[in-house]
Amino acid sequence: MSANAKEQILDFVRARYPQAEIDETQDIFALGFVNSLFAMELVMFIEKTFEVTIPNDELKIDNFRSAETMSELVDRLSPARV
Amino acid sequence: MTTQAEIAPGVLQVTDRKSARAFVDTHIVPYADAYDRQGRVPEELLERMTAAGLWAPFLPRDTGGGGMDLVTLGEVHEEVGRGCSSVRSLLTVHTMVSWAVQRWGSPAQREQWVPALGRGDVLAAFCLSEPGAGSDASGIASNVVEKNGGWVLNGVKKWITNGQRADLFLVFARTATSIGAFLVPRDTPGVEVTPIEDVLGTRASMIAEISFRDVALGPDALLGPSGFTAGMVLTGTLDLGRYSVATGSVGIIQAALEACAAYASRRTVGGSLLKDLPLIQAKLSDMVTDARAARLLVAEAGRLKDAGEASTIMATWVAKYFASTAAARHASEAVQIHGANGCGHDYPVARLYRDAKVMEIIEGSNEIQRITIAGQAEREII
């Protein structure tokens, strides 16, 4: 699940920023990609793709820094899939 | 408990475009010009809207809502916008706040506010713009500080639709780290509402300036997350507002078309009906075409919202930009077709013209929209 989730998340980020070279551990905030519009799109993408609802207390910057941390978030929110 | 039928006997539930159109033709269209002149929507209509279940029919059924999908909600808002942009504006801001509380609220916040917002027992207003900041939300100066386990809010909000009447304000203010959203009941000490009257368009939408002076709020006033994701409350809420404005703009085009078709079928020039003149036909055909195109863009944005697709945000920008510019263009042409009659109170087109201009400014000016649309294209295509 995690590897697949990471790839799907990376595909989403790369589709928005095709010129960027991003791997699963890179901090997308450090790359300067994230504004409130993209953050909203990320949340919508994760909720739709992985059929989860992200509660307010999980909406922390560290959960969205990289494809890896986002896939870990997905795993936490969908334990049955792990 | 008072039932909806007791509030306004004979008012049928609005569940789709057809029932919305019937409601609007009966309860709004005959009176919209009077609302415009009076500068307010009467309580009687607000009660009828409550009886019709118009305020927030998209809320989940388990909260007392109708569970309406957003494509249908867009069609309903289009019909209301066809009748009166001021009334549609009231729905827009109420929709934004209701959605925000449902989406981002804690269980306690949802329990306290969502059923009342859904019924229309509590009417809401969205407070972002300030005397010195409009589309540029980063420029807002209102602020909150944490104090005694709660918050203290100071600042001034301006151009607040339904500010004169709303019971609950969703106020955006600077926190120590970001911009937060705060639920502020109107009767909180330190809240002062000053009506803004005699504005260009949506004159009946009961716009106000609202001052917050040392307004003490409890810890539960903060809506949604704090920190970097706090901006998402604003982004998501504006997205839905933009969608509603786009639908309302389609309604303006449709209203302009219907007014012009009726006028052109009666008015003669040089022995010919206006409708038979090629230059008038060209204007009417452009209205028909743009109404259909705008409606399709709005429907696509709504479909993506219902599907939970992230691409709805950009689709909504495009829909709002297209629909609002088309509405302004065709409302202007509608006045032109009516000639001097279009400049007076006997026909609705002067109101449509003034209202349409507002659509190009609210929920993100069209200049901001074009920058955003171009930025997305640059990332994805160029």
Short mmCIF file of C-alpha atoms in Angstrom, two decimals:
data_model
loop_
_atom_site.label_atom_id
_atom_site.label_comp_id
_atom_site.label_asym_id
_atom_site.label_seq_id
_atom_site.Cartn_x
_atom_site.Cartn_y
_atom_site.Cartn_z
CA MET A 1 0.00 0.00 0.00
CA SER A 2 2.69 2.50 1.03
CA ALA A 3 4.79 2.10 -2.09
CA ASN A 4 1.73 2.39 -4.26
CA ALA A 5 0.47 5.39 -2.29
CA LYS A 6 3.84 7.08 -2.57
CA GLU A 7 3.86 6.63 -6.33
CA GLN A 8 0.33 7.93 -6.70
CA ILE A 9 1.13 10.97 -4.57
CA LEU A 10 4.32 11.62 -6.50
CA ASP A 11 2.42 11.32 -9.78
CA PHE A 12 -0.05 13.94 -8.54
CA VAL A 13 2.66 16.37 -7.46
CA ARG A 14 4.65 15.84 -10.67
CA ALA A 15 1.54 16.40 -12.76
CA ARG A 16 1.13 19.80 -11.13
CA TYR A 17 4.84 20.64 -11.43
CA PRO A 18 6.16 18.63 -14.41
CA GLN A 19 9.43 20.54 -14.60
CA ALA A 20 10.40 19.62 -11.06
CA GLU A 21 12.45 16.58 -10.19
CA ILE A 22 10.91 15.20 -7.02
CA ASP A 23 11.52 11.99 -5.16
CA GLU A 24 9.55 10.43 -2.36
CA THR A 25 11.56 11.91 0.49
CA GLN A 26 12.01 15.44 -0.81
CA ASP A 27 10.44 18.23 1.23
CA ILE A 28 8.01 19.90 -1.16
CA PHE A 29 7.71 22.87 1.19
CA ALA A 30 11.44 23.44 0.96
CA LEU A 31 11.08 23.39 -2.83
CA GLY A 32 8.58 26.23 -2.53
CA PHE A 33 5.68 24.41 -4.17
CA VAL A 34 3.03 24.65 -1.52
CA ASN A 35 0.55 27.46 -1.28
CA SER A 36 -2.96 27.25 0.16
CA LEU A 37 -4.41 26.32 -3.24
CA PHE A 38 -2.02 23.42 -3.73
CA ALA A 39 -2.46 22.36 -0.09
CA MET A 40 -6.20 22.16 -0.65
CA GLU A 41 -5.70 20.18 -3.84
CA LEU A 42 -3.37 17.80 -2.02
CA VAL A 43 -5.90 17.17 0.74
CA MET A 44 -8.70 16.64 -1.78
CA PHE A 45 -6.51 14.29 -3.82
CA ILE A 46 -5.53 12.19 -0.81
CA GLU A 47 -9.09 11.98 0.52
CA LYS A 48 -10.51 11.05 -2.88
CA THR A 49 -7.80 8.65 -4.01
CA PHE A 50 -7.39 6.73 -0.78
CA GLU A 51 -10.96 7.06 0.46
CA VAL A 52 -9.99 8.61 3.77
CA THR A 53 -11.06 11.68 5.70
CA ILE A 54 -8.21 13.68 7.14
CA PRO A 55 -9.21 15.00 10.57
CA ASN A 56 -8.16 18.46 11.66
CA ASP A 57 -5.57 17.13 14.09
CA GLU A 58 -3.75 15.38 11.23
CA LEU A 59 -3.59 18.53 9.12
CA LYS A 60 -0.05 19.29 10.23
CA ILE A 61 2.73 20.50 8.01
CA ASP A 62 4.94 17.53 8.83
CA ASN A 63 2.34 15.13 7.43
CA PHE A 64 2.52 16.80 4.03
CA ARG A 65 6.22 17.46 3.61
CA SER A 66 6.92 14.57 1.25
CA ALA A 67 5.30 11.70 -0.59
CA GLU A 68 6.67 9.44 2.12
CA THR A 69 5.07 11.30 5.02
CA MET A 70 1.81 11.60 3.11
CA SER A 71 1.72 7.87 2.43
CA GLU A 72 2.34 7.26 6.14
CA LEU A 73 -0.63 9.50 6.86
CA VAL A 74 -2.73 7.46 4.45
CA ASP A 75 -1.66 4.26 6.21
CA ARG A 76 -2.63 5.67 9.61
CA LEU A 77 -6.04 6.71 8.37
CA SER A 78 -6.82 3.44 6.63
CA PRO A 79 -5.51 0.72 8.96
CA ALA A 80 -7.46 -2.01 7.24
CA ARG A 81 -5.37 -1.48 4.14
CA VAL A 82 -1.99 -1.87 5.84
CA MET B 1 -41.38 23.46 17.14
CA THR B 2 -42.61 25.55 14.21
CA THR B 3 -42.83 23.61 10.99
CA GLN B 4 -41.77 24.96 7.64
CA ALA B 5 -45.36 24.84 6.42
CA GLU B 6 -46.38 27.04 9.34
CA ILE B 7 -43.64 29.56 8.59
CA ALA B 8 -44.81 30.12 5.03
CA PRO B 9 -47.92 28.17 4.04
CA GLY B 10 -48.05 27.07 0.44
CA VAL B 11 -44.31 27.32 -0.20
CA LEU B 12 -43.06 24.13 -1.81
CA GLN B 13 -39.67 22.56 -1.14
CA VAL B 14 -36.93 23.40 -3.60
CA THR B 15 -35.18 20.19 -4.59
CA ASP B 16 -33.97 20.81 -8.12
CA ARG B 17 -33.81 23.33 -10.96
CA LYS B 18 -37.50 22.98 -11.82
CA SER B 19 -38.76 23.63 -8.31
CA ALA B 20 -36.20 26.43 -7.88
CA ARG B 21 -37.42 28.07 -11.07
CA ALA B 22 -41.02 27.90 -9.86
CA PHE B 23 -40.04 29.40 -6.49
CA VAL B 24 -38.04 32.18 -8.12
CA ASP B 25 -40.75 33.05 -10.65
CA THR B 26 -43.36 33.20 -7.90
CA HIS B 27 -41.54 34.76 -4.97
CA ILE B 28 -38.54 36.67 -6.35
CA VAL B 29 -38.82 37.83 -9.99
CA PRO B 30 -41.90 40.05 -9.46
CA TYR B 31 -40.23 41.86 -6.56
CA ALA B 32 -36.51 41.95 -7.41
CA ASP B 33 -36.54 45.52 -8.72
CA ALA B 34 -38.34 46.65 -5.57
CA TYR B 35 -35.71 44.94 -3.40
CA ASP B 36 -33.06 46.72 -5.44
CA ARG B 37 -34.66 50.11 -4.84
CA GLN B 38 -35.32 49.42 -1.15
CA GLY B 39 -31.80 48.17 -0.61
CA ARG B 40 -32.83 45.08 1.29
CA VAL B 41 -34.50 41.71 1.04
CA PRO B 42 -37.61 41.58 3.24
CA GLU B 43 -37.95 39.14 6.12
CA GLU B 44 -40.98 37.66 4.40
CA LEU B 45 -38.82 36.33 1.57
CA LEU B 46 -36.16 35.06 3.97
CA GLU B 47 -38.90 33.08 5.74
CA ARG B 48 -40.15 31.70 2.46
CA MET B 49 -36.62 30.63 1.60
CA THR B 50 -36.47 28.86 4.95
CA ALA B 51 -39.76 27.12 4.21
CA ALA B 52 -38.47 26.06 0.80
CA GLY B 53 -35.31 24.60 2.33
CA LEU B 54 -33.14 26.89 0.21
CA TRP B 55 -30.45 27.95 2.66
CA ALA B 56 -28.13 24.95 2.70
CA PRO B 57 -29.78 21.94 1.04
CA PHE B 58 -26.38 20.35 0.36
CA LEU B 59 -25.77 19.59 4.04
CA PRO B 60 -25.80 15.86 4.87
CA ARG B 61 -29.13 14.29 5.67
CA ASP B 62 -27.91 13.18 9.10
CA THR B 63 -27.54 16.84 10.04
CA GLY B 64 -31.03 17.67 8.87
CA GLY B 65 -29.92 18.77 5.42
CA GLY B 66 -31.18 17.57 2.07
CA GLY B 67 -27.98 15.93 0.88
CA MET B 68 -28.22 17.82 -2.41
CA ASP B 69 -25.33 17.27 -4.82
CA LEU B 70 -23.36 20.32 -5.88
CA VAL B 71 -24.36 20.17 -9.54
CA THR B 72 -27.98 20.52 -8.47
CA LEU B 73 -27.04 23.18 -5.93
CA GLY B 74 -25.42 25.11 -8.76
CA GLU B 75 -28.58 24.86 -10.82
CA VAL B 76 -30.63 26.13 -7.88
CA HIS B 77 -28.27 29.07 -7.35
CA GLU B 78 -28.39 29.84 -11.06
CA GLU B 79 -32.16 30.06 -10.91
CA VAL B 80 -32.04 32.32 -7.86
CA GLY B 81 -29.41 34.44 -9.62
CA ARG B 82 -31.67 34.70 -12.63
CA GLY B 83 -34.27 36.23 -10.35
CA CYS B 84 -32.15 38.45 -8.14
CA SER B 85 -28.40 38.60 -7.61
CA SER B 86 -28.87 40.12 -4.15
CA VAL B 87 -30.84 37.09 -2.97
CA ARG B 88 -28.36 34.76 -4.59
CA SER B 89 -25.56 36.62 -2.78
CA LEU B 90 -27.24 35.92 0.55
CA LEU B 91 -27.35 32.24 -0.40
CA THR B 92 -23.72 32.32 -1.48
CA VAL B 93 -22.29 33.56 1.80
CA HIS B 94 -24.61 31.36 3.85
CA THR B 95 -23.53 28.38 1.74
CA MET B 96 -19.86 29.20 2.28
CA VAL B 97 -20.13 29.37 6.05
CA SER B 98 -22.41 26.34 6.32
CA TRP B 99 -20.03 24.28 4.23
CA ALA B 100 -17.01 25.48 6.20
CA VAL B 101 -18.55 24.53 9.54
CA GLN B 102 -19.64 21.15 8.19
CA ARG B 103 -16.25 20.47 6.59
CA TRP B 104 -13.86 21.88 9.17
CA GLY B 105 -15.85 22.13 12.37
CA SER B 106 -15.26 20.10 15.50
CA PRO B 107 -18.09 17.76 16.51
CA ALA B 108 -19.22 20.37 19.05
CA GLN B 109 -19.15 23.18 16.48
CA ARG B 110 -21.09 21.10 14.00
CA GLU B 111 -23.66 20.15 16.58
CA GLN B 112 -24.07 23.77 17.66
CA TRP B 113 -24.33 25.38 14.25
CA VAL B 114 -24.97 23.02 11.33
CA PRO B 115 -28.63 22.08 11.93
CA ALA B 116 -29.54 25.73 12.57
CA LEU B 117 -27.65 26.88 9.48
CA GLY B 118 -29.32 24.16 7.44
CA ARG B 119 -32.79 25.22 8.50
CA GLY B 120 -32.02 28.91 8.10
CA ASP B 121 -32.71 29.59 11.77
CA VAL B 122 -29.24 31.10 11.85
CA LEU B 123 -28.10 33.13 8.83
CA ALA B 124 -24.39 33.51 8.23
CA ALA B 125 -21.97 35.96 6.64
CA PHE B 126 -18.42 35.52 5.41
CA CYS B 127 -16.01 38.17 6.68
CA LEU B 128 -12.76 38.41 4.76
CA SER B 129 -12.53 41.79 2.96
CA GLU B 130 -11.29 44.81 4.83
CA PRO B 131 -10.92 48.50 4.03
CA GLY B 132 -7.36 47.77 2.93
CA ALA B 133 -7.59 44.21 1.59
CA GLY B 134 -9.90 42.50 -0.87
CA SER B 135 -8.80 39.76 -3.23
CA ASP B 136 -5.36 39.83 -1.62
CA ALA B 137 -6.23 37.96 1.55
CA SER B 138 -2.63 38.13 2.69
CA GLY B 139 -3.18 41.83 3.27
CA ILE B 140 -5.75 41.52 6.02
CA ALA B 141 -4.98 43.35 9.24
CA SER B 142 -7.63 41.96 11.61
CA ASN B 143 -5.95 39.93 14.28
CA VAL B 144 -6.56 37.61 17.17
CA VAL B 145 -4.40 36.95 20.18
CA GLU B 146 -4.69 34.07 22.56
CA LYS B 147 -5.80 35.15 26.01
CA ASN B 148 -7.10 33.27 29.04
CA GLY B 149 -7.44 30.08 27.03
CA GLY B 150 -9.52 31.81 24.37
CA TRP B 151 -9.08 34.53 21.79
CA VAL B 152 -9.42 38.30 21.54
CA LEU B 153 -10.37 39.64 18.11
CA ASN B 154 -9.76 43.14 16.78
CA GLY B 155 -10.27 44.55 13.30
CA VAL B 156 -12.67 45.91 10.71
CA LYS B 157 -14.34 43.96 7.92
CA LYS B 158 -15.91 45.72 4.95
CA TRP B 159 -18.27 44.86 2.07
CA ILE B 160 -19.76 42.01 4.09
CA THR B 161 -22.75 40.56 2.24
CA ASN B 162 -25.70 40.06 4.60
CA GLY B 163 -23.70 41.71 7.33
CA GLN B 164 -26.76 43.78 8.24
CA ARG B 165 -28.87 40.70 8.90
CA ALA B 166 -26.63 37.71 9.60
CA ASP B 167 -26.60 36.07 13.00
CA LEU B 168 -23.20 34.41 12.69
CA PHE B 169 -19.98 35.74 11.19
CA LEU B 170 -17.09 33.63 9.93
CA VAL B 171 -14.20 36.03 10.45
CA PHE B 172 -10.71 35.60 9.05
CA ALA B 173 -7.96 37.15 11.15
CA ARG B 174 -4.26 36.94 11.69
CA THR B 175 -3.01 34.63 14.40
CA ALA B 176 0.55 34.44 15.65
CA THR B 177 1.47 32.03 12.84
CA SER B 178 -1.09 32.27 10.03
CA ILE B 179 -4.63 33.33 9.12
CA GLY B 180 -7.35 31.62 11.13
CA ALA B 181 -11.13 31.39 10.75
CA PHE B 182 -13.28 32.28 13.75
CA LEU B 183 -16.98 31.82 14.41
CA VAL B 184 -18.37 35.01 15.94
CA PRO B 185 -22.05 35.30 16.88
CA ARG B 186 -23.45 38.71 16.04
CA ASP B 187 -24.49 39.41 19.62
CA THR B 188 -20.96 39.01 21.01
CA PRO B 189 -19.94 42.14 22.95
CA GLY B 190 -17.63 44.36 20.90
CA VAL B 191 -19.25 43.55 17.53
CA GLU B 192 -20.65 46.62 15.78
CA VAL B 193 -22.49 46.50 12.44
CA THR B 194 -22.71 49.57 10.20
CA PRO B 195 -24.85 49.27 7.04
CA ILE B 196 -23.23 50.18 3.71
CA GLU B 197 -25.95 51.54 1.47
CA ASP B 198 -26.38 52.94 -2.02
CA VAL B 199 -23.82 50.64 -3.63
CA LEU B 200 -23.46 49.98 -7.36
CA GLY B 201 -24.89 46.46 -7.58
CA THR B 202 -26.45 43.69 -5.49
CA ARG B 203 -27.96 46.64 -3.69
CA ALA B 204 -30.36 44.51 -1.65
CA SER B 205 -27.72 42.16 -0.28
CA MET B 206 -27.60 44.09 3.00
CA ILE B 207 -23.88 44.83 2.89
CA ALA B 208 -22.20 46.09 6.04
CA GLU B 209 -18.98 47.15 7.64
CA ILE B 210 -18.37 45.21 10.83
CA SER B 211 -16.04 46.31 13.59
CA PHE B 212 -14.62 43.94 16.17
CA ARG B 213 -13.25 45.70 19.23
CA ASP B 214 -11.63 43.53 21.87
CA VAL B 215 -14.12 40.78 21.10
CA ALA B 216 -13.55 37.98 23.60
CA LEU B 217 -14.06 34.53 22.10
CA GLY B 218 -13.87 31.09 23.63
CA PRO B 219 -11.33 28.46 22.59
CA ASP B 220 -14.01 26.82 20.44
CA ALA B 221 -14.30 29.88 18.18
CA LEU B 222 -11.43 28.73 15.96
CA LEU B 223 -12.76 26.79 12.98
CA GLY B 224 -10.53 24.14 11.50
CA PRO B 225 -6.83 23.58 11.86
CA SER B 226 -4.27 26.14 12.83
CA GLY B 227 -0.87 26.50 11.25
CA PHE B 228 -0.14 25.99 7.55
CA THR B 229 -3.39 24.23 6.77
CA ALA B 230 -5.48 27.07 8.20
CA GLY B 231 -5.29 28.62 4.75
CA MET B 232 -7.27 25.69 3.40
CA VAL B 233 -10.37 26.82 5.27
CA LEU B 234 -10.18 30.06 3.33
CA THR B 235 -9.28 28.38 0.03
CA GLY B 236 -12.03 25.80 0.27
CA THR B 237 -14.67 28.25 1.38
CA LEU B 238 -13.81 30.75 -1.35
CA ASP B 239 -13.90 27.94 -3.88
CA LEU B 240 -17.51 27.19 -3.04
CA GLY B 241 -18.37 30.89 -3.02
CA ARG B 242 -16.76 31.28 -6.41
CA TYR B 243 -18.83 28.38 -7.69
CA SER B 244 -22.01 30.03 -6.46
CA VAL B 245 -21.05 33.36 -8.04
CA ALA B 246 -20.35 31.55 -11.31
CA THR B 247 -23.80 29.97 -11.25
CA GLY B 248 -25.34 33.33 -10.39
CA SER B 249 -23.54 34.87 -13.35
CA VAL B 250 -25.11 32.27 -15.62
CA GLY B 251 -28.43 33.30 -14.13
CA ILE B 252 -27.74 36.93 -15.05
CA ILE B 253 -27.01 35.96 -18.67
CA GLN B 254 -30.22 33.95 -18.77
CA ALA B 255 -32.21 36.82 -17.27
CA ALA B 256 -30.71 39.23 -19.80
CA LEU B 257 -31.59 36.85 -22.60
CA GLU B 258 -35.18 36.39 -21.43
CA ALA B 259 -35.68 40.14 -20.94
CA CYS B 260 -34.24 40.92 -24.36
CA ALA B 261 -36.19 38.19 -26.14
CA ALA B 262 -39.43 39.53 -24.67
CA TYR B 263 -38.58 43.15 -25.46
CA ALA B 264 -37.35 42.43 -28.98
CA SER B 265 -40.56 40.56 -29.75
CA ARG B 266 -42.69 43.61 -28.93
CA ARG B 267 -40.63 46.66 -29.77
CA THR B 268 -40.62 47.93 -33.33
CA VAL B 269 -38.10 50.15 -35.12
CA GLY B 270 -38.87 51.49 -38.59
CA GLY B 271 -41.77 49.09 -38.92
CA SER B 272 -39.73 46.01 -37.97
CA LEU B 273 -39.69 44.12 -34.73
CA LEU B 274 -36.32 44.34 -33.03
CA LYS B 275 -36.06 40.57 -33.10
CA ASP B 276 -35.96 40.63 -36.90
CA LEU B 277 -32.97 42.96 -37.09
CA PRO B 278 -29.67 41.18 -37.76
CA LEU B 279 -27.68 43.22 -35.26
CA ILE B 280 -30.16 42.35 -32.51
CA GLN B 281 -30.17 38.71 -33.59
CA ALA B 282 -26.39 38.67 -33.30
CA LYS B 283 -26.57 39.94 -29.73
CA LEU B 284 -29.23 37.40 -28.78
CA SER B 285 -27.35 34.53 -30.38
CA ASP B 286 -24.22 35.46 -28.43
CA MET B 287 -26.26 35.46 -25.21
CA VAL B 288 -27.65 32.01 -25.99
CA THR B 289 -24.22 30.65 -26.82
CA ASP B 290 -22.45 32.09 -23.79
CA ALA B 291 -25.25 31.05 -21.44
CA ARG B 292 -24.86 27.47 -22.62
CA ALA B 293 -21.07 27.55 -22.53
CA ALA B 294 -20.99 29.09 -19.04
CA ARG B 295 -23.57 26.61 -17.81
CA LEU B 296 -21.44 23.72 -19.05
CA LEU B 297 -18.31 25.08 -17.35
CA VAL B 298 -20.22 25.47 -14.10
CA ALA B 299 -21.69 21.98 -14.36
CA GLU B 300 -18.22 20.53 -14.93
CA ALA B 301 -16.89 22.30 -11.85
CA GLY B 302 -19.86 20.98 -9.88
CA ARG B 303 -19.36 17.45 -11.16
CA LEU B 304 -15.73 17.53 -10.08
CA LYS B 305 -16.77 18.78 -6.65
CA ASP B 306 -19.24 15.95 -6.27
CA ALA B 307 -16.50 13.52 -7.27
CA GLY B 308 -14.06 15.04 -4.76
CA GLU B 309 -11.59 15.79 -7.55
CA ALA B 310 -8.89 18.33 -6.75
CA SER B 311 -9.17 19.74 -10.25
CA THR B 312 -12.49 21.31 -9.30
CA ILE B 313 -10.67 24.29 -7.84
CA MET B 314 -9.19 25.35 -11.16
CA ALA B 315 -12.36 24.37 -13.02
CA THR B 316 -14.25 26.74 -10.74
CA TRP B 317 -11.82 29.58 -11.38
CA VAL B 318 -12.32 29.11 -15.12
CA ALA B 319 -16.11 28.86 -14.79
CA LYS B 320 -16.34 31.98 -12.64
CA TYR B 321 -14.04 33.97 -14.90
CA PHE B 322 -15.93 33.00 -18.04
CA ALA B 323 -19.42 33.33 -16.60
CA SER B 324 -18.87 36.66 -14.87
CA THR B 325 -17.21 38.35 -17.84
CA ALA B 326 -19.94 37.02 -20.13
CA ALA B 327 -22.60 38.25 -17.71
CA ALA B 328 -21.11 41.75 -17.66
CA ARG B 329 -20.87 41.80 -21.45
CA HIS B 330 -24.41 40.57 -22.06
CA ALA B 331 -26.00 42.67 -19.35
CA SER B 332 -24.45 45.68 -21.07
CA GLU B 333 -25.85 44.52 -24.41
CA ALA B 334 -29.22 43.98 -22.77
CA VAL B 335 -29.32 47.63 -21.77
CA GLN B 336 -28.26 48.54 -25.32
CA ILE B 337 -31.09 46.49 -26.83
CA HIS B 338 -33.59 48.20 -24.56
CA GLY B 339 -32.27 51.66 -25.47
CA ALA B 340 -33.48 54.43 -23.18
CA ASN B 341 -35.96 51.98 -21.65
CA GLY B 342 -32.99 50.01 -20.44
CA CYS B 343 -31.80 52.92 -18.35
CA GLY B 344 -34.94 53.22 -16.25
CA HIS B 345 -36.86 51.22 -13.68
CA ASP B 346 -39.49 49.76 -16.01
CA TYR B 347 -37.26 46.89 -17.13
CA PRO B 348 -34.86 44.73 -15.13
CA VAL B 349 -31.82 45.15 -17.37
CA ALA B 350 -30.34 48.17 -15.57
CA ARG B 351 -30.28 46.10 -12.39
CA LEU B 352 -28.72 43.18 -14.26
CA TYR B 353 -26.06 45.52 -15.66
CA ARG B 354 -25.12 46.84 -12.22
CA ASP B 355 -25.22 43.41 -10.61
CA ALA B 356 -23.12 41.83 -13.36
CA LYS B 357 -20.27 44.26 -12.78
CA VAL B 358 -20.08 43.10 -9.18
CA MET B 359 -19.65 39.49 -10.32
CA GLU B 360 -16.33 40.43 -11.94
CA ILE B 361 -15.02 41.65 -8.59
CA ILE B 362 -16.30 39.42 -5.81
CA GLU B 363 -14.84 36.08 -4.68
CA GLY B 364 -11.56 36.97 -6.33
CA SER B 365 -11.35 39.75 -8.91
CA ASN B 366 -11.07 38.60 -12.50
CA GLU B 367 -7.52 39.91 -12.63
CA ILE B 368 -6.57 37.56 -9.80
CA GLN B 369 -8.40 34.74 -11.57
CA ARG B 370 -6.51 35.28 -14.80
CA ILE B 371 -3.21 35.28 -12.93
CA THR B 372 -4.16 32.01 -11.25
CA ILE B 373 -5.42 30.37 -14.42
CA ALA B 374 -2.29 31.41 -16.30
CA GLY B 375 -0.10 30.16 -13.47
CA GLN B 376 -1.74 26.75 -13.59
CA ALA B 377 -1.35 26.61 -17.35
CA GLU B 378 2.29 27.54 -17.06
CA ARG B 379 2.93 24.69 -14.62
CA GLU B 380 0.98 22.10 -16.55
CA ILE B 381 1.51 23.00 -20.19
CA ILE B 382 4.24 25.48 -20.94
#
